[in-house]
Amino acid sequence: QVHLVESGGGLVQAGGSLRLSCVASGLTFSNYTMGWFRLAPGKEREFVAAINWSGRSSAYADSLQGRFTISRDGAENTVTLQMLSLKPEDTAVYYCAVNKAPDTRTLITDIPSNYWGQGTQVTVSS
């Protein structure tokens, strides 16, 4: 059974940074594409970033303007989201997602096929 546990969320001032981590278990990590989505109050779920199973291909939401970086560590079964220059509009619950497809597009578009973590709250104060 696939199990994802996120950590690293918290309260930070605008302009600050946070590093989110997601530890995956119950799967062969190298066979899964990993990613992050977020859900803010009153808004729809939004794709943030994804990295394919080899780590050679990644994708980001255009709105991030290069502030976030996704990476993966096969030795630790972990995917990390480094977030810099945080803005109040980044406030949301951030969810880790995994998909057995080798490409990031499937994780981004075929939502029902993803496995999800429980989420971690990120709050950015102005």
Backbone as a printed PyTorch tensor [residue, N CA C, xyz], in Angstrom:
tensor([[[  0.8480,  -1.1920,   0.0000],
         [  0.0000,   0.0000,   0.0000],
         [  0.8840,   1.2430,   0.0000]],

        [[  0.6030,   2.1250,  -0.9340],
         [  1.3770,   3.3540,  -1.0440],
         [  1.0390,   4.2750,   0.1170]],

        [[  2.0760,   4.7970,   0.7360],
         [  1.8930,   5.6960,   1.8690],
         [  2.8420,   6.8740,   1.7020]],

        [[  2.2810,   8.0820,   1.8040],
         [  3.0710,   9.3040,   1.6310],
         [  2.9200,  10.1630,   2.8780]],

        [[  4.0310,  10.6520,   3.3790],
         [  4.0030,  11.4970,   4.5660],
         [  4.7690,  12.7810,   4.2760]],

        [[  4.0380,  13.8870,   4.3160],
         [  4.6580,  15.1900,   4.0910],
         [  5.1010,  15.8140,   5.4000]],

        [[  6.0880,  16.6740,   5.3220],
         [  6.5450,  17.4390,   6.4780],
         [  7.2080,  18.7110,   5.9820]],

        [[  7.4470,  19.6240,   6.9150],
         [  8.1800,  20.8360,   6.5830],
         [  7.3430,  22.0890,   6.4710]],

        [[  6.0310,  21.9420,   6.5530],
         [  5.1890,  23.1220,   6.4700],
         [  5.3110,  23.9650,   7.7330]],

        [[  4.7240,  25.1580,   7.6850],
         [  4.7530,  26.0290,   8.8480],
         [  4.3830,  27.4430,   8.4850]],

        [[  4.6700,  28.3420,   9.4170],
         [  4.3810,  29.7640,   9.2510],
         [  5.6800,  30.4970,   8.9510]],

        [[  5.6670,  31.3020,   7.9010],
         [  6.8520,  32.0490,   7.5120],
         [  6.4270,  33.4150,   7.0120]],

        [[  7.2980,  34.3870,   7.1630],
         [  7.0090,  35.7170,   6.6610],
         [  7.2500,  35.7860,   5.1570]],

        [[  6.5800,  36.7120,   4.5180],
         [  6.7710,  36.9210,   3.0850],
         [  8.2520,  37.1710,   2.8020]],

        [[  8.7320,  36.5590,   1.7410],
         [ 10.1410,  36.6440,   1.3990],
         [ 10.9750,  35.5200,   1.9830]],

        [[ 10.4030,  34.7630,   2.8910],
         [ 11.1200,  33.6660,   3.5130],
         [ 11.0950,  32.4090,   2.6680]],

        [[ 11.6110,  31.3390,   3.2460],
         [ 11.6900,  30.0810,   2.5210],
         [ 11.2530,  28.9230,   3.4050]],

        [[ 10.8540,  27.8670,   2.7580],
         [ 10.5110,  26.6130,   3.4250],
         [ 10.9480,  25.4630,   2.5360]],

        [[ 11.1590,  24.3300,   3.1770],
         [ 11.5340,  23.1210,   2.4580],
         [ 10.5780,  22.0160,   2.8630]],

        [[  9.7720,  21.5810,   1.9200],
         [  8.8250,  20.4950,   2.1710],
         [  9.4380,  19.1740,   1.7480]],

        [[  9.1280,  18.1500,   2.5160],
         [  9.5920,  16.8100,   2.1830],
         [  8.4200,  15.8460,   2.1840]],

        [[  8.5470,  14.8220,   1.3700],
         [  7.5270,  13.7740,   1.3030],
         [  8.2600,  12.4420,   1.2370]],

        [[  8.0250,  11.6250,   2.2480],
         [  8.6330,  10.3040,   2.2930],
         [  7.6110,   9.2850,   1.8040]],

        [[  8.0150,   8.4850,   0.8510],
         [  7.1240,   7.4990,   0.2540],
         [  7.4830,   6.0960,   0.7180]],

        [[  6.4760,   5.2730,   0.9330],
         [  6.6780,   3.8680,   1.2770],
         [  5.6170,   3.0410,   0.5840]],

        [[  5.8530,   1.7380,   0.5340],
         [  4.8920,   0.8490,  -0.1030],
         [  4.9660,   0.8520,  -1.6100]],

        [[  6.0550,   1.3280,  -2.1510],
         [  6.2170,   1.3620,  -3.5900],
         [  7.6930,   1.2720,  -3.9410]],

        [[  7.9520,   0.9690,  -5.2040],
         [  9.3210,   1.0140,  -5.7110],
         [  9.5600,   2.4400,  -6.1850]],

        [[ 10.2460,   3.1910,  -5.3700],
         [ 10.3340,   4.6410,  -5.5520],
         [ 10.8080,   5.0240,  -6.9390]],

        [[ 11.7590,   4.3100,  -7.4690],
         [ 12.3420,   4.6710,  -8.7610],
         [ 11.3800,   4.4670,  -9.9200]],

        [[ 10.2510,   3.8210,  -9.6700],
         [  9.2630,   3.5820, -10.7220],
         [  8.1340,   4.5950, -10.7310]],

        [[  8.2030,   5.5900,  -9.8820],
         [  7.0970,   6.5280,  -9.7330],
         [  7.5270,   7.9670,  -9.9990]],

        [[  6.6580,   8.6750, -10.6830],
         [  6.7840,  10.1190, -10.8190],
         [  6.2100,  10.7690,  -9.5670]],

        [[  6.8630,  11.8140,  -9.1080],
         [  6.4630,  12.4630,  -7.8660],
         [  6.0940,  13.9170,  -8.1340]],

        [[  5.2460,  14.4640,  -7.2760],
         [  4.8820,  15.8540,  -7.4910],
         [  4.2270,  16.4830,  -6.2780]],

        [[  3.9380,  17.7650,  -6.4220],
         [  3.2770,  18.5410,  -5.3810],
         [  2.1150,  19.3250,  -5.9930]],

        [[  1.0330,  19.3520,  -5.2300],
         [ -0.1130,  20.1880,  -5.5380],
         [ -0.3990,  21.0180,  -4.2950]],

        [[ -1.2250,  22.0330,  -4.4540],
         [ -1.6320,  22.8120,  -3.2820],
         [ -3.0940,  23.1940,  -3.3990]],

        [[ -3.6870,  23.3990,  -2.2250],
         [ -5.0900,  23.7710,  -2.1400],
         [ -5.2230,  24.9050,  -1.1430]],

        [[ -5.6460,  26.0490,  -1.6720],
         [ -5.8470,  27.2250,  -0.8370],
         [ -7.3360,  27.4050,  -0.5730]],

        [[ -7.6890,  28.0300,   0.5420],
         [ -9.1120,  28.2490,   0.8510],
         [ -9.8250,  28.9870,  -0.2750]],

        [[-10.9530,  28.4430,  -0.6800],
         [-11.7540,  29.0910,  -1.7020],
         [-11.2420,  28.9240,  -3.1110]],

        [[-10.1930,  28.1290,  -3.2800],
         [ -9.6200,  27.9270,  -4.6090],
         [ -9.6100,  26.4480,  -4.9730]],

        [[ -9.4020,  26.1900,  -6.2470],
         [ -9.2890,  24.8090,  -6.7030],
         [ -7.8650,  24.3060,  -6.4730]],

        [[ -7.7570,  22.9850,  -6.4300],
         [ -6.4280,  22.3760,  -6.3060],
         [ -5.5490,  22.8230,  -7.4730]],

        [[ -4.3160,  23.1180,  -7.1810],
         [ -3.4080,  23.6790,  -8.1750],
         [ -2.1300,  22.8450,  -8.2400]],

        [[ -1.7190,  22.5260,  -9.4330],
         [ -0.4410,  21.8430,  -9.6270],
         [  0.6970,  22.8030,  -9.2720]],

        [[  1.7140,  22.2700,  -8.6200],
         [  2.8700,  23.0780,  -8.2440],
         [  4.1220,  22.6200,  -9.0020]],

        [[  4.5010,  21.3680,  -8.8200],
         [  5.7380,  20.8840,  -9.4360],
         [  5.6970,  19.3680,  -9.5200]],

        [[  6.4670,  18.8270, -10.4690],
         [  6.5500,  17.3730, -10.6220],
         [  7.9270,  17.0150, -11.1430]],

        [[  8.3400,  15.7910, -10.8120],
         [  9.6220,  15.2870, -11.2840],
         [  9.4260,  13.8370, -11.6850]],

        [[  9.9500,  13.4690, -12.8290],
         [  9.6630,  12.1170, -13.3200],
         [ 10.5170,  11.0850, -12.5870]],

        [[ 10.2650,   9.8020, -12.9180],
         [ 10.8770,   8.7370, -12.1120],
         [ 12.3950,   8.7130, -12.2000]],

        [[ 12.9570,   9.1960, -13.2940],
         [ 14.4130,   9.2060, -13.4300],
         [ 15.0360,  10.4490, -12.8080]],

        [[ 14.2080,  11.4560, -12.5500],
         [ 14.7290,  12.7220, -12.0420],
         [ 15.2710,  13.6360, -13.1060]],

        [[ 15.2080,  13.1960, -14.3590],
         [ 15.8020,  13.9910, -15.4410],
         [ 14.8300,  15.0110, -16.0210]],

        [[ 13.5610,  14.8830, -15.6770],
         [ 12.5660,  15.7930, -16.2220],
         [ 11.6920,  16.3210, -15.1030]],

        [[ 11.4910,  17.6230, -15.0920],
         [ 10.6360,  18.2350, -14.0800],
         [  9.7190,  19.2520, -14.7490]],

        [[  8.6740,  19.5910, -14.0430],
         [  7.7030,  20.5480, -14.5490],
         [  7.2370,  21.4220, -13.3950]],

        [[  6.9180,  22.6610, -13.7140],
         [  6.4990,  23.6140, -12.7040],
         [  5.3150,  24.4250, -13.2120]],

        [[  4.5080,  24.8780, -12.2600],
         [  3.4480,  25.8080, -12.6110],
         [  4.0650,  27.1300, -13.0550]],

        [[  3.5230,  27.7000, -14.0980],
         [  4.0650,  28.9550, -14.6230],
         [  4.0210,  30.0680, -13.5810]],

        [[  3.0250,  30.0180, -12.7170],
         [  2.8150,  31.0910, -11.7510],
         [  3.9310,  31.1770, -10.7080]],

        [[  4.7380,  30.1210, -10.5890],
         [  5.7710,  30.1160,  -9.5580],
         [  6.9580,  30.9920,  -9.9080]],

        [[  7.1370,  31.2800, -11.1700],
         [  8.1960,  32.1880, -11.6290],
         [  9.5690,  31.7750, -11.1230]],

        [[  9.8100,  30.4680, -11.0930],
         [ 11.1420,  29.9810, -10.7680],
         [ 11.5090,  30.0030,  -9.3030]],

        [[ 10.5450,  30.2180,  -8.4170],
         [ 10.8570,  30.3240,  -6.9910],
         [ 10.9560,  28.9670,  -6.3000]],

        [[ 10.3660,  27.9330,  -6.9040],
         [ 10.3380,  26.6100,  -6.2740],
         [ 11.2260,  25.6370,  -7.0560]],

        [[ 11.7990,  24.6740,  -6.3590],
         [ 12.6080,  23.6370,  -6.9850],
         [ 12.2290,  22.2880,  -6.4070]],

        [[ 11.9550,  21.3360,  -7.2810],
         [ 11.6160,  19.9880,  -6.8510],
         [ 12.8230,  19.0860,  -7.0950]],

        [[ 13.0290,  18.1470,  -6.1740],
         [ 14.1110,  17.1890,  -6.3230],
         [ 13.6910,  15.8810,  -5.6630]],

        [[ 14.4390,  14.8150,  -5.9730],
         [ 14.1260,  13.5250,  -5.3860],
         [ 15.4000,  12.8170,  -4.9770]],

        [[ 15.2710,  12.0020,  -3.9540],
         [ 16.3900,  11.2430,  -3.4080],
         [ 15.9770,   9.7860,  -3.3250]],

        [[ 16.5230,   8.9820,  -4.2140],
         [ 16.1440,   7.5800,  -4.2530],
         [ 16.6040,   6.8000,  -3.0300]],

        [[ 17.6910,   7.2230,  -2.4300],
         [ 18.1950,   6.5180,  -1.2590],
         [ 17.2820,   6.7040,  -0.0560]],

        [[ 16.5890,   7.8420,  -0.0250],
         [ 15.7100,   8.1520,   1.1030],
         [ 14.2340,   8.0400,   0.7540]],

        [[ 13.9310,   7.6680,  -0.4920],
         [ 12.5350,   7.6070,  -0.9480],
         [ 11.8090,   8.9150,  -0.6750]],

        [[ 12.4760,  10.0020,  -0.9650],
         [ 11.9560,  11.3200,  -0.5970],
         [ 11.9190,  12.2560,  -1.7960]],

        [[ 10.8580,  13.0300,  -1.8670],
         [ 10.7930,  14.1280,  -2.8190],
         [ 10.7080,  15.4190,  -2.0150]],

        [[ 11.4440,  16.4060,  -2.4540],
         [ 11.5720,  17.6520,  -1.7140],
         [ 11.1350,  18.8210,  -2.5830]],

        [[ 10.4970,  19.7910,  -1.9580],
         [ 10.1140,  21.0250,  -2.6310],
         [ 10.7480,  22.1800,  -1.8760]],

        [[ 11.7460,  22.7870,  -2.4860],
         [ 12.3900,  23.9580,  -1.9000],
         [ 11.6400,  25.1910,  -2.3880]],

        [[ 11.1490,  25.9840,  -1.4450],
         [ 10.3420,  27.1520,  -1.7880],
         [ 11.0470,  28.4070,  -1.3020]],

        [[ 11.3380,  29.3040,  -2.2220],
         [ 12.0230,  30.5490,  -1.9040],
         [ 11.1200,  31.7410,  -2.1960]],

        [[ 11.4910,  32.8750,  -1.6160],
         [ 10.7640,  34.1340,  -1.8680],
         [  9.2580,  33.9310,  -1.7530]],

        [[  8.8560,  33.3340,  -0.6660],
         [  7.4380,  33.0030,  -0.4900],
         [  6.5750,  34.2550,  -0.4150]],

        [[  5.3700,  34.1110,  -0.9340],
         [  4.4050,  35.2040,  -0.9690],
         [  3.1500,  34.7760,  -0.2180]],

        [[  2.3700,  35.7270,   0.2630],
         [  1.1240,  35.3610,   0.9490],
         [  0.2150,  34.4840,   0.0800]],

        [[  0.2460,  34.6670,  -1.2110],
         [ -0.5940,  33.8540,  -2.0980],
         [ -0.1120,  32.4140,  -2.2130]],

        [[  1.0430,  32.1080,  -1.6500],
         [  1.5070,  30.7200,  -1.5910],
         [  0.8860,  29.9580,  -0.4270]],

        [[  0.1550,  30.6570,   0.4160],
         [ -0.4960,  30.0130,   1.5500],
         [ -1.4880,  28.9600,   1.0700]],

        [[ -1.3140,  27.7430,   1.5490],
         [ -2.1570,  26.6250,   1.1120],
         [ -1.7510,  25.3720,   1.8700]],

        [[ -2.5580,  24.3470,   1.7260],
         [ -2.1360,  23.0070,   2.1360],
         [ -1.4410,  22.3840,   0.9300]],

        [[ -0.2460,  21.9010,   1.1510],
         [  0.5540,  21.3100,   0.0820],
         [  0.4890,  19.7910,   0.1780]],

        [[  0.1570,  19.1640,  -0.9380],
         [ -0.0170,  17.7190,  -0.9840],
         [  1.0240,  17.0780,  -1.8880]],

        [[  1.5980,  16.0200,  -1.3970],
         [  2.4940,  15.2000,  -2.1920],
         [  1.6500,  14.2100,  -3.0060]],

        [[  2.0640,  13.9830,  -4.2320],
         [  1.3590,  13.0450,  -5.1060],
         [  2.3700,  12.1650,  -5.8310]],

        [[  1.9860,  10.9240,  -6.0910],
         [  2.8330,  10.0210,  -6.8610],
         [  1.9780,   9.3210,  -7.9040]],

        [[  2.6420,   8.9740,  -9.0020],
         [  1.9480,   8.3060, -10.0970],
         [  2.9180,   7.3310, -10.7450]],

        [[  2.4030,   6.1660, -11.1310],
         [  3.2730,   5.1520, -11.6950],
         [  3.6610,   5.4380, -13.1420]],

        [[  3.0470,   6.4230, -13.7650],
         [  3.4340,   6.7800, -15.1250],
         [  4.8330,   7.3810, -15.1170]],

        [[  5.6180,   7.1470, -16.1580],
         [  6.9950,   7.6480, -16.1910],
         [  7.1090,   9.1310, -16.5280]],

        [[  6.0040,   9.7590, -16.9170],
         [  6.0630,  11.1420, -17.3490],
         [  5.3330,  12.0410, -16.3670]],

        [[  5.7190,  13.3000, -16.3050],
         [  5.0740,  14.2350, -15.3980],
         [  3.6620,  14.6050, -15.8500]],

        [[  3.4050,  14.5410, -17.1430],
         [  2.0950,  14.9610, -17.6630],
         [  0.9580,  14.1470, -17.0550]],

        [[  1.1650,  12.8490, -16.8950],
         [  0.0940,  12.0160, -16.3410],
         [ -0.1980,  12.4110, -14.8990]],

        [[  0.8380,  12.6450, -14.1090],
         [  0.6220,  13.0570, -12.7260],
         [ -0.1400,  14.3690, -12.6640]],

        [[  0.1500,  15.2540, -13.5990],
         [ -0.4660,  16.5830, -13.5870],
         [ -1.9220,  16.5160, -14.0370]],

        [[ -2.2130,  15.6720, -15.0280],
         [ -3.5340,  15.7210, -15.6550],
         [ -4.4760,  14.5860, -15.2540]],

        [[ -3.9220,  13.4160, -14.9040],
         [ -4.7800,  12.2850, -14.5630],
         [ -4.8790,  12.1760, -13.0500]],

        [[ -5.5460,  13.1440, -12.4630],
         [ -5.6040,  13.2710, -11.0080],
         [ -6.0830,  11.9890, -10.3140]],

        [[ -7.1320,  11.3460, -10.8200],
         [ -7.6390,  10.1550, -10.1100],
         [ -6.6190,   9.0130, -10.0240]],

        [[ -5.6150,   9.0120, -10.8680],
         [ -4.6450,   7.9210, -10.8420],
         [ -3.5050,   8.1830,  -9.8580]],

        [[ -3.4980,   9.3310,  -9.2330],
         [ -2.4350,   9.6640,  -8.2680],
         [ -2.7290,   9.0670,  -6.8980]],

        [[ -1.6530,   8.8040,  -6.1780],
         [ -1.7380,   8.5560,  -4.7420],
         [ -1.3990,   9.8780,  -4.0450]],

        [[ -2.0120,  10.0820,  -2.8790],
         [ -1.8740,  11.3760,  -2.2170],
         [ -1.4360,  11.2270,  -0.7790]],

        [[ -0.6920,  12.2310,  -0.3080],
         [ -0.4050,  12.3300,   1.1030],
         [ -1.5030,  13.0920,   1.8120]],

        [[ -1.2960,  13.3050,   3.1090],
         [ -2.3320,  13.9480,   3.9130],
         [ -2.2340,  15.4700,   3.8890]],

        [[ -1.1280,  15.9870,   3.3930],
         [ -0.9770,  17.4250,   3.2600],
         [ -0.2270,  18.0640,   4.4130]],

        [[  0.4180,  19.1820,   4.1170],
         [  1.0950,  19.9690,   5.1390],
         [  0.7860,  21.4410,   4.8940]],

        [[  0.4600,  22.1530,   5.9750],
         [  0.0230,  23.5380,   5.8550],
         [  1.2210,  24.4690,   5.7170]],

        [[  1.1370,  25.3540,   4.7410],
         [  2.1040,  26.4270,   4.5690],
         [  1.3530,  27.7490,   4.6790]],

        [[  1.7900,  28.5810,   5.6000],
         [  1.1590,  29.8860,   5.7910],
         [  2.2250,  30.9610,   5.6680]],

        [[  1.9910,  31.8940,   4.7630],
         [  2.9320,  32.9810,   4.5330],
         [  2.2680,  34.2830,   4.9600]],

        [[  2.8370,  34.9320,   5.9410],
         [  2.2680,  36.1790,   6.4470],
         [  2.8780,  37.3740,   5.7190]],

        [[  2.0800,  38.4180,   5.5910],
         [  2.5430,  39.6120,   4.8650],
         [  3.2320,  40.5850,   5.7970]]])
